[in-house]
Every structure is written in C-alpha cells, then in structure tokens.
PDB file of C-alpha atoms in Angstrom:
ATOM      1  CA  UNK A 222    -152.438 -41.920  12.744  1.00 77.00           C
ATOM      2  CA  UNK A 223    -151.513 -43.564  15.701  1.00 79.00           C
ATOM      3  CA  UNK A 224    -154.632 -43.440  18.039  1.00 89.00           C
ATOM      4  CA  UNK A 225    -155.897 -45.329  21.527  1.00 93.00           C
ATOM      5  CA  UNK A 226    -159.386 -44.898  21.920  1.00 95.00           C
ATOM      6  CA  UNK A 227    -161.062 -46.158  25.019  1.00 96.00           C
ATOM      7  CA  UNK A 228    -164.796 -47.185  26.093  1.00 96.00           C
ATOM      8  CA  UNK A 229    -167.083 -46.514  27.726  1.00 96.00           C
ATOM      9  CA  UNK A 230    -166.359 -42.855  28.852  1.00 95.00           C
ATOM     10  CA  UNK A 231    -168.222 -43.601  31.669  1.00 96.00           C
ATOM     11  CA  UNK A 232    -169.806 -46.061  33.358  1.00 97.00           C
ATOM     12  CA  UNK A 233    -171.545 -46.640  36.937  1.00 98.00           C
ATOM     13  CA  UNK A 234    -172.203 -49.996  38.929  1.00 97.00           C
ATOM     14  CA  UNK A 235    -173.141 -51.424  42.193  1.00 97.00           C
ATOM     15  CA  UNK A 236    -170.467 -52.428  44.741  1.00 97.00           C
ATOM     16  CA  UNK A 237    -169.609 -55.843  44.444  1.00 97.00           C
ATOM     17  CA  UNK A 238    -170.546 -56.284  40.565  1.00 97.00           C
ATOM     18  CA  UNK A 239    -167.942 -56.794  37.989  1.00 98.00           C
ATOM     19  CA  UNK A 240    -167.046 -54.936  35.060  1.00 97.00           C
ATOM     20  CA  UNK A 241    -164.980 -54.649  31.953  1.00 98.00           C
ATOM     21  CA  UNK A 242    -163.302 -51.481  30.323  1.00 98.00           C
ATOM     22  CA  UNK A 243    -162.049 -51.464  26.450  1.00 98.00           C
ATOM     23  CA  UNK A 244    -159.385 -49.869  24.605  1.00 97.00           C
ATOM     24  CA  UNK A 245    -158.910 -49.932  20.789  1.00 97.00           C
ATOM     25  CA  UNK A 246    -155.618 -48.871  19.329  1.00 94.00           C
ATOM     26  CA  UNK A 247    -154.353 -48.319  15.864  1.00 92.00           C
ATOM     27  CA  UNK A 248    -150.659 -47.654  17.284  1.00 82.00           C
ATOM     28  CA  UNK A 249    -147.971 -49.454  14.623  1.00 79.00           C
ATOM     29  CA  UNK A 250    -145.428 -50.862  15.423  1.00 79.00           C
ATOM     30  CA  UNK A 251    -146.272 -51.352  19.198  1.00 79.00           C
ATOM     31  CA  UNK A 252    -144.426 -52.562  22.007  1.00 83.00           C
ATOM     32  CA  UNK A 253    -145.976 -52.442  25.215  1.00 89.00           C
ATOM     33  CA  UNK A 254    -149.332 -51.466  26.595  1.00 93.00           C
ATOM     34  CA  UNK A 255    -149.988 -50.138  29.996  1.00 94.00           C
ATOM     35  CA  UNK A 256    -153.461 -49.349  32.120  1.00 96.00           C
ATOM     36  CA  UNK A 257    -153.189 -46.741  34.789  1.00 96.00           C
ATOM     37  CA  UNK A 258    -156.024 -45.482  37.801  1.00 97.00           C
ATOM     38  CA  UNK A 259    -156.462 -42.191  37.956  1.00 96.00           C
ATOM     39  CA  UNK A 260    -158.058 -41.331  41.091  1.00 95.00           C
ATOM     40  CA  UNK A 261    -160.150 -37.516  41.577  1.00 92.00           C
ATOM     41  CA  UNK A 262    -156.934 -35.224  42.286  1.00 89.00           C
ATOM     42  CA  UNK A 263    -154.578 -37.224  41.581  1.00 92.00           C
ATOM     43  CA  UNK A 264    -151.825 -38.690  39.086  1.00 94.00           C
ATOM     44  CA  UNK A 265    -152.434 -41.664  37.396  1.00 95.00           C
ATOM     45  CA  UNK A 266    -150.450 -44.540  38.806  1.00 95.00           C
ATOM     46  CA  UNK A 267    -149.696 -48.274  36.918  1.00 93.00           C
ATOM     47  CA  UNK A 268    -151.660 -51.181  37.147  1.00 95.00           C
ATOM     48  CA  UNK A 269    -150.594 -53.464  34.540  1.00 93.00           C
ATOM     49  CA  UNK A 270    -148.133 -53.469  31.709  1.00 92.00           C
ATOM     50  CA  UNK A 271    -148.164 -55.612  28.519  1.00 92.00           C
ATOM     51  CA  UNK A 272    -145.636 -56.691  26.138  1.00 88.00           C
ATOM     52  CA  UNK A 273    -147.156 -57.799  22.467  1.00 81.00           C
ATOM     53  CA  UNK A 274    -146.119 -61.222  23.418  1.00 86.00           C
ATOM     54  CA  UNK A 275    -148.317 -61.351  26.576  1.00 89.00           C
ATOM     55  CA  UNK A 276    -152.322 -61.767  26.506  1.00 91.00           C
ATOM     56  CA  UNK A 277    -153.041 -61.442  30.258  1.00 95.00           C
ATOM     57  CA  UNK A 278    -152.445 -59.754  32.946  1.00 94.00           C
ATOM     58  CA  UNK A 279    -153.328 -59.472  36.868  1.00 95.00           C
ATOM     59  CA  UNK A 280    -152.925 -57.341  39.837  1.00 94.00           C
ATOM     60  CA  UNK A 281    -155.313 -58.763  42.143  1.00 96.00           C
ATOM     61  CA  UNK A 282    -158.680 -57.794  40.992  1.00 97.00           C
ATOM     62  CA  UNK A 283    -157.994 -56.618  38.346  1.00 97.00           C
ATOM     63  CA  UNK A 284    -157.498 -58.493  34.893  1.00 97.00           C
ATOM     64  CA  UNK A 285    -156.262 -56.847  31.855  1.00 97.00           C
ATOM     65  CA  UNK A 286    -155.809 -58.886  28.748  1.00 97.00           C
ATOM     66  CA  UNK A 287    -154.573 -57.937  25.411  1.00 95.00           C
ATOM     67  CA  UNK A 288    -155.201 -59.089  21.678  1.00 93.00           C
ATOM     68  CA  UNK A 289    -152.801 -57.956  19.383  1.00 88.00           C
ATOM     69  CA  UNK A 290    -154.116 -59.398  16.460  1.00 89.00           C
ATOM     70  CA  UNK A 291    -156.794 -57.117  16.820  1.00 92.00           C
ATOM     71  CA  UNK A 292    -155.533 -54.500  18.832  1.00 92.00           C
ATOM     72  CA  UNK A 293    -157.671 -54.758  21.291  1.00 95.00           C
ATOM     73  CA  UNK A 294    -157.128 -54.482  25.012  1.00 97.00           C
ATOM     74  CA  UNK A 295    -159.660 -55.105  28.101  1.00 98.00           C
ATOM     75  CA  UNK A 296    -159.772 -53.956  31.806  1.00 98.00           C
ATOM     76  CA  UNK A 297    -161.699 -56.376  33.975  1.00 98.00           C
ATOM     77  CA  UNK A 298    -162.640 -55.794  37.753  1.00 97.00           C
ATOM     78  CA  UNK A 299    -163.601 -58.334  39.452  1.00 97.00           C
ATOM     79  CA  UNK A 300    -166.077 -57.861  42.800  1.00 97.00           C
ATOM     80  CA  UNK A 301    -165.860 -53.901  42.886  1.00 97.00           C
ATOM     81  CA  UNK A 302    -165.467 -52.048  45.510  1.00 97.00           C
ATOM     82  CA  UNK A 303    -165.940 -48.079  46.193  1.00 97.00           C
ATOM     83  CA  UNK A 304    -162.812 -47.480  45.958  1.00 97.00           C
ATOM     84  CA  UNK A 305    -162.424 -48.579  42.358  1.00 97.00           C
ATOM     85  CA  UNK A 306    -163.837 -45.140  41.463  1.00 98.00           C
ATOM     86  CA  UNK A 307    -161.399 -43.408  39.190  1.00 97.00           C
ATOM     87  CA  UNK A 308    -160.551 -43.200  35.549  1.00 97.00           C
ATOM     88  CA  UNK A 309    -158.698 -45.976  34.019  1.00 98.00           C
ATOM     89  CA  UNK A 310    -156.177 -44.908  31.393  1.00 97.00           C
ATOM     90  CA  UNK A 311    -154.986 -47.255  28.809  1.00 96.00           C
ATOM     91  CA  UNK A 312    -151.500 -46.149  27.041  1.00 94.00           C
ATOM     92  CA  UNK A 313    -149.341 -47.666  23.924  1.00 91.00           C
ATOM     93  CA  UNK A 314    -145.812 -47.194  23.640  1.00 87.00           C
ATOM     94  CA  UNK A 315    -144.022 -47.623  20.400  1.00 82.00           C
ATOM     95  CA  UNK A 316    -140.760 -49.915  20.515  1.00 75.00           C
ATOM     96  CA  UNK A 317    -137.304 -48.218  21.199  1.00 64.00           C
ATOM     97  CA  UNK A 318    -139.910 -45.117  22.565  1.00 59.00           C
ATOM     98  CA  UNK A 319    -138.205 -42.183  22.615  1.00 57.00           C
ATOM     99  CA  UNK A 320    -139.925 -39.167  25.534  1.00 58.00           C
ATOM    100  CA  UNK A 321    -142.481 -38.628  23.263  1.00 56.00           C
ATOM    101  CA  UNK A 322    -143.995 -41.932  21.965  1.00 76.00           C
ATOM    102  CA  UNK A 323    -146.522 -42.846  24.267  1.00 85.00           C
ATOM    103  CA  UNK A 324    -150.068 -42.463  23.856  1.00 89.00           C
ATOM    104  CA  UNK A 325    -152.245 -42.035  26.068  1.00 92.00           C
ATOM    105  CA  UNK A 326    -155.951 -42.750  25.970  1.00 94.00           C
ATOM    106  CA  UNK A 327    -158.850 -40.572  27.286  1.00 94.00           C
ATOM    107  CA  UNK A 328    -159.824 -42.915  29.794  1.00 96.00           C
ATOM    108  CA  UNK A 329    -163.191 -44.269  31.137  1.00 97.00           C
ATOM    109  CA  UNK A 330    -164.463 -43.094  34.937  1.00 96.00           C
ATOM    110  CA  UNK A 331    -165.552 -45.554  36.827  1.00 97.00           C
ATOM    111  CA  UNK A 332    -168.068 -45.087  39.169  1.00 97.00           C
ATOM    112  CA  UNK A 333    -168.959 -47.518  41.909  1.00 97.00           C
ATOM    113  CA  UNK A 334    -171.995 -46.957  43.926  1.00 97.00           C
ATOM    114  CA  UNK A 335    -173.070 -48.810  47.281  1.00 96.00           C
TER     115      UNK A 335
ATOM    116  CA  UNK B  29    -138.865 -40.729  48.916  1.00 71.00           C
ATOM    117  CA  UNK B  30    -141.687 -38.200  47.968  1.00 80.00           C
ATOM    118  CA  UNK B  31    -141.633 -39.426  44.449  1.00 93.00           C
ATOM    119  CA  UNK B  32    -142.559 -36.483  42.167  1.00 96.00           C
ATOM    120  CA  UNK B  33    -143.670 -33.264  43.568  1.00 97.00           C
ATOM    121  CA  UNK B  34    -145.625 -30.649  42.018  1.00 97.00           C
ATOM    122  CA  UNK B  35    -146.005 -26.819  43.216  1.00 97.00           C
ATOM    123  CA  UNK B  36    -148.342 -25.136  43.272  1.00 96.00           C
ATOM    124  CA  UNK B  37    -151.699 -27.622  43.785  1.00 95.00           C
ATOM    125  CA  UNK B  38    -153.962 -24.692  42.693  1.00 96.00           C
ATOM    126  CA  UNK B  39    -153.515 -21.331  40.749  1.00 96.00           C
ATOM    127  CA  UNK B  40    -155.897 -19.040  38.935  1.00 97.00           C
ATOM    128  CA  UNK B  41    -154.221 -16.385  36.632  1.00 96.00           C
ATOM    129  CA  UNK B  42    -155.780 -13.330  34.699  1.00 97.00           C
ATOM    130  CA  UNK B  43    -154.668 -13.273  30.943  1.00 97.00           C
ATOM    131  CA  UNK B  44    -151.571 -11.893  30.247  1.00 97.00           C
ATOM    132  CA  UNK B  45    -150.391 -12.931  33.237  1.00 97.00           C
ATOM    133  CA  UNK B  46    -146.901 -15.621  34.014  1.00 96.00           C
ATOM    134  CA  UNK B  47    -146.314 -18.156  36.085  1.00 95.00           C
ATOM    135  CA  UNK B  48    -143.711 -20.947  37.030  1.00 97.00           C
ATOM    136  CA  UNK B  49    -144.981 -24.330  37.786  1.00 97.00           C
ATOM    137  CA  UNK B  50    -142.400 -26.494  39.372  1.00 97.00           C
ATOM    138  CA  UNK B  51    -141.922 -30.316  39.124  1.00 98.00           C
ATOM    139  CA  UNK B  52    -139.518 -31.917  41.664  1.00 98.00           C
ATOM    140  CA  UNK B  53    -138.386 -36.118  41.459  1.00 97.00           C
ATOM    141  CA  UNK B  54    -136.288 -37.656  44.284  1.00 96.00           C
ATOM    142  CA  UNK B  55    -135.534 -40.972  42.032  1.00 94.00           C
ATOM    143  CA  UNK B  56    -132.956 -40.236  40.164  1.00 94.00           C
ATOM    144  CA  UNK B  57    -135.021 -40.174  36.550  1.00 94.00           C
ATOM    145  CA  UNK B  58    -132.860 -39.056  33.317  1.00 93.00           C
ATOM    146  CA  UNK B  59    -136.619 -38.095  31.740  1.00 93.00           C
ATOM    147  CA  UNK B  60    -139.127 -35.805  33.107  1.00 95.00           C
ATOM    148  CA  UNK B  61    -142.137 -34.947  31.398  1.00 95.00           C
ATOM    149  CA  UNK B  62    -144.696 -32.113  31.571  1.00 97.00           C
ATOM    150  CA  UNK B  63    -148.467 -33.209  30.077  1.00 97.00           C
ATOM    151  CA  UNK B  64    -151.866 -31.326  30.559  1.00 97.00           C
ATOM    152  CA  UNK B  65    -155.102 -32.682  30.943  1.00 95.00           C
ATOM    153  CA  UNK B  66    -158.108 -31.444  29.365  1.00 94.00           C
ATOM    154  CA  UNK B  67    -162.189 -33.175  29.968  1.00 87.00           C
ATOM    155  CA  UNK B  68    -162.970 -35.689  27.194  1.00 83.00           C
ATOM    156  CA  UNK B  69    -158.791 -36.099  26.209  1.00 85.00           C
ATOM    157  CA  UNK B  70    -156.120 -38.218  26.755  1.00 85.00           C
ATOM    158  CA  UNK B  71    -152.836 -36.182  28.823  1.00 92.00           C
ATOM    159  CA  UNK B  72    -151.136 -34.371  25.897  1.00 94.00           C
ATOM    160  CA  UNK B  73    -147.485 -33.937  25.908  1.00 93.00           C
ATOM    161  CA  UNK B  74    -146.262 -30.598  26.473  1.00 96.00           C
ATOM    162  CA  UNK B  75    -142.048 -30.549  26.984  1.00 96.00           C
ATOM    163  CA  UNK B  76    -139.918 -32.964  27.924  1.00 94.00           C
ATOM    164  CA  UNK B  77    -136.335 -33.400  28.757  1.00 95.00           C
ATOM    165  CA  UNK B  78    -134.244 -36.578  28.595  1.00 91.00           C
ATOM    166  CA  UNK B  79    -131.449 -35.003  30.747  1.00 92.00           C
ATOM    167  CA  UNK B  80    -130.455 -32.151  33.287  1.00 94.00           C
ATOM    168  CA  UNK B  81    -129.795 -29.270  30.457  1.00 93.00           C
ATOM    169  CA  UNK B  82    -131.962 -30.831  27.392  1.00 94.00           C
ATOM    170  CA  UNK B  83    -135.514 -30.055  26.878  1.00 95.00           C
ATOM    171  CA  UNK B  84    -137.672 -30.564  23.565  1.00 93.00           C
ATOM    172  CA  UNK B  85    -141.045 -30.097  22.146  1.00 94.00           C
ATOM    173  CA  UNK B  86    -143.975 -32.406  23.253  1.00 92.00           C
ATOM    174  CA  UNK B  87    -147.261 -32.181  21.188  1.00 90.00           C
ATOM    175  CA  UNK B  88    -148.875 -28.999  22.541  1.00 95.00           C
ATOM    176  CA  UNK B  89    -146.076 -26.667  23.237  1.00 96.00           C
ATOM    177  CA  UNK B  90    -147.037 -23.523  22.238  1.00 96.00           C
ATOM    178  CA  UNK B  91    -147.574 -20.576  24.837  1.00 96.00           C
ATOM    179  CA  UNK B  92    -144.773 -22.904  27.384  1.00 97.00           C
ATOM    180  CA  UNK B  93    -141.489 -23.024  28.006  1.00 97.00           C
ATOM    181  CA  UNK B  94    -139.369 -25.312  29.839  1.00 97.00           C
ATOM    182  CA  UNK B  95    -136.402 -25.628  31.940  1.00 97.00           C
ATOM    183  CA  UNK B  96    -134.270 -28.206  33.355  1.00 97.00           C
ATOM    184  CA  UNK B  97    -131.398 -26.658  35.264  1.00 95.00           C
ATOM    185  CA  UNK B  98    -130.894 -29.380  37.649  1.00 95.00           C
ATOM    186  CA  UNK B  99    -131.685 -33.712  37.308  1.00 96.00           C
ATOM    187  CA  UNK B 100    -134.195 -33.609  39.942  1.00 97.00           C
ATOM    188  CA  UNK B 101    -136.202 -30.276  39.103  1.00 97.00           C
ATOM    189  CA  UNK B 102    -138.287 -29.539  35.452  1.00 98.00           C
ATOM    190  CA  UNK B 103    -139.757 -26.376  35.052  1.00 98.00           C
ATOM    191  CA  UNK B 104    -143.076 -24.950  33.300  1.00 98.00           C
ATOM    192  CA  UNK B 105    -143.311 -21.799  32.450  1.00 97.00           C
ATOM    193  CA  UNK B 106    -146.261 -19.644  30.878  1.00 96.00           C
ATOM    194  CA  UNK B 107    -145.028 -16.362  29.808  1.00 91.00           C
ATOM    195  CA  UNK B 108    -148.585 -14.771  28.820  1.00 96.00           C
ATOM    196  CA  UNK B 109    -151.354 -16.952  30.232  1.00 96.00           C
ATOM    197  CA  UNK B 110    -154.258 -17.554  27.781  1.00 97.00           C
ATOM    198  CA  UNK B 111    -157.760 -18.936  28.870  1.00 97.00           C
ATOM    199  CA  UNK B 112    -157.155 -22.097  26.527  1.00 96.00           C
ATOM    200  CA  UNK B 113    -154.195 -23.034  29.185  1.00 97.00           C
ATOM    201  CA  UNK B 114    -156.834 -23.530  31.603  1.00 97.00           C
ATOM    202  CA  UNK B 115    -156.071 -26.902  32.649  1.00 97.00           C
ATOM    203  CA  UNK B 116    -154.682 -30.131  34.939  1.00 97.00           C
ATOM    204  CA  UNK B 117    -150.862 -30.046  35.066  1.00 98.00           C
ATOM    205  CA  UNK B 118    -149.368 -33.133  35.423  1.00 97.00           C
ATOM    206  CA  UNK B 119    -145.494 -33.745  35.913  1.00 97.00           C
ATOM    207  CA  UNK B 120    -143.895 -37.319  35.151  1.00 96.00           C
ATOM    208  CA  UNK B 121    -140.448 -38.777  35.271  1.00 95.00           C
ATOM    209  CA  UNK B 122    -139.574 -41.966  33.978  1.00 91.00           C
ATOM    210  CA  UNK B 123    -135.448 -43.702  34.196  1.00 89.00           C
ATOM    211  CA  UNK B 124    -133.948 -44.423  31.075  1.00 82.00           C
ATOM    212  CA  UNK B 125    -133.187 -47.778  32.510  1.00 78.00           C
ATOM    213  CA  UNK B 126    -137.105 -48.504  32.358  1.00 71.00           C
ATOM    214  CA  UNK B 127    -137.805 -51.055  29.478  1.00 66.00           C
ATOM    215  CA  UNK B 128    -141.623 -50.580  29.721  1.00 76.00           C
ATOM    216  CA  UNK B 129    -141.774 -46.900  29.832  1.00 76.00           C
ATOM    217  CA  UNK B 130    -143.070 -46.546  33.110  1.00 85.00           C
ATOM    218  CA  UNK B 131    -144.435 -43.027  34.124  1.00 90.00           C
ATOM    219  CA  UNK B 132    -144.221 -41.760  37.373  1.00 93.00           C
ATOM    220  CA  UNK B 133    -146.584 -38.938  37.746  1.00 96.00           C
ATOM    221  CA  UNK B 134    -147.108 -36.011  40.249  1.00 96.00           C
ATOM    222  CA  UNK B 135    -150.643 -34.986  41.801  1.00 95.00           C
ATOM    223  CA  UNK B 136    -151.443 -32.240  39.446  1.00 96.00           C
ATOM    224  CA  UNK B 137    -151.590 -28.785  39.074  1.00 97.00           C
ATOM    225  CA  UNK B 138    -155.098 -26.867  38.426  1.00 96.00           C
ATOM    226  CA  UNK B 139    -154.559 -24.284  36.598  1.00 97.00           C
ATOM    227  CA  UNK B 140    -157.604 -21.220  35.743  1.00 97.00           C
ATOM    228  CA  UNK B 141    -156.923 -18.391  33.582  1.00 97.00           C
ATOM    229  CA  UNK B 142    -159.510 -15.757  33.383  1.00 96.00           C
TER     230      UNK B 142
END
C-alpha cells in the first residue's frame, strides 16, 4: 500500500536552534516528492519539490534532501525563527499522476518558542 | 490574482442538514480538487475534476457531491450533514501543464456538524 509516513508529529524548539523533520514512504513507482508549510488557518503552500533524480534541495533556510534508495526524505531548518511554526507536509506523487495520485503525509507541527 | 478562494471560512450545521461549499481559482487550472483534513491524518481526497463538466471520486467521497459548472468554480456539496463530516475543507487547483503536480490550495473551510 502506498503510504508516506512522517516524524515527529510534533516537536518544539528554541528560536534560533535548528531542526530536522522525516518522512518515510513506501510509494512505488515514484516520481516526485514535495514538502509544504501549513500555517494555523491556512492552506498548505510549497516549499520544495524533488524529482527521484535529485538528493537536495533549498529554499533559503530550509534544506530538504531525499534518498531514494531508501525512501527516505528530510526537512532541515536552519536558525529558526517564530515564524517557522506550522505543520510541514511531505507528499509523493506517482509518475504520469493522474488527480488522484498524490499522497499526502500527516505532517509534523513545528513549534518554535522564544 | 486571489489565487483560490474558499466560501464560507466557518460553518456549523445540525445533522441532517445541507450545505454548498464553494471553491473559486482565478489561474486558469484544468484540475481542481476538494480534500478534508482531519487531526492526526494526512488531507484525504474527496472529488476532483480534471475539467469544467467532469468530476470523479477521490478517496472519501461518500455523503459529497460535486459540481463543476464553470473552469474557475468547483463545488461541494453535503446533502445530509453527518457529525463524521466535521472537518477542515480545503480546495486545490493544479494546471495540467504542471509537471510536478503542484497544488495550489485555498484557506480552508471549518466545518461542525452537531
């Protein structure tokens, strides 16, 4: 069954520490993985995007990097800052997706305190 | 451009009760999406439509129905509210053109039903 777990479910640090975020997926064949922030009341909206070939990713402070060998996936966020709080979403797509093949995880919220 | 709209923000229903939730996108997406979001899961696919007239089944469809009478509007319907639809409501569009799948998503709908 294709699955995208994600951990910690939650997790709290100080402002300015770092902190990394995994996701484990069992999605076959696979063809691009994404992480979204959620932010309280809100939609989620992209931060990085994968393809299988690719094994990092940045967008500023944050990292993402991606092992396909082992289907593994990380979030890394580098000096936090308050408003980092959110839940981070990590999603798989299967190749040649049709609307429905894309999985999304549960997600892991982030809380940063000063 | 707005992006993707939802209406209303907030609703609480009695059982047995309907209600129209309605998504609006000013980019020109061929797919639009309808996904709720429950504590401890990943968004769950509900309907979603690949074109103005087309709809199909998501994962969870049961107790919805969908509509998609015009490209830039998608439609969720819930003919006989149940307390298990309590939820978040989230609208997304995507463009077929997209090669990574990218979701755009709406702000959410909270749904209660008593």
């Amino acid at each position: 069954k294709n699955q995208v777990e994600q951990s910690p479910q939650s997790l709290i640090i100080l402002e300015g520490k770092n902190c990394t975020l995994q996701c484990n997926y069992t999605v076959s064949p696979f063809s691009n993985l994404r992480w979204y922030k959620q932010d309280t009341g809100r939609g989620p909206v992209s931060l990085t995007i994968m393809t299988f070939s690719e094994n990092t990713k940045s967008n500023g402070r944050y990292t993402a990097t991606l092992d396909a060998d082992t289907k593994q996936s990380s979030l890394h966020i580098t000096a936090s800052q308050l408003s980092d709080s959110a839940s981070y979403i990590c999603v798989v797509s299967l190749p040649y997706s049709s609307a429905s093949k894309i999985i999304f995880g549960s997600g892991t919220r982030l809380s940063i305190r000063p | 451009n707005a992006g993707v709209t939802q209406t209303p923000k907030f609703r609480v229903l009695k059982t047995g009760q309907s209600m129209t939730l309605l998504c609006a996108q000013d980019m020109n997406h061929e797919y639009m999406y309808w996904y709720r979001q429950d504590p401890g899961m990943g968004l769950r696919l509900i309907h979603y439509s690949v074109g103005e007239g087309t709809t199909a089944k998501g994962e969870v469809p049961d107790g919805y129905n969908v509509s998609r009478l015009k490209k830039q509007n998608f439609l969720l319907g819930l003919e006989s509210a149940a307390p298990s639809q309590t939820s978040v409501y989230f609208c997304a569009s995507r463009s077929y053109e997209s090669s990574y799948n990218e979701q755009f998503f709406g702000p959410g709908t909270r749904l209660t039903v008593l």
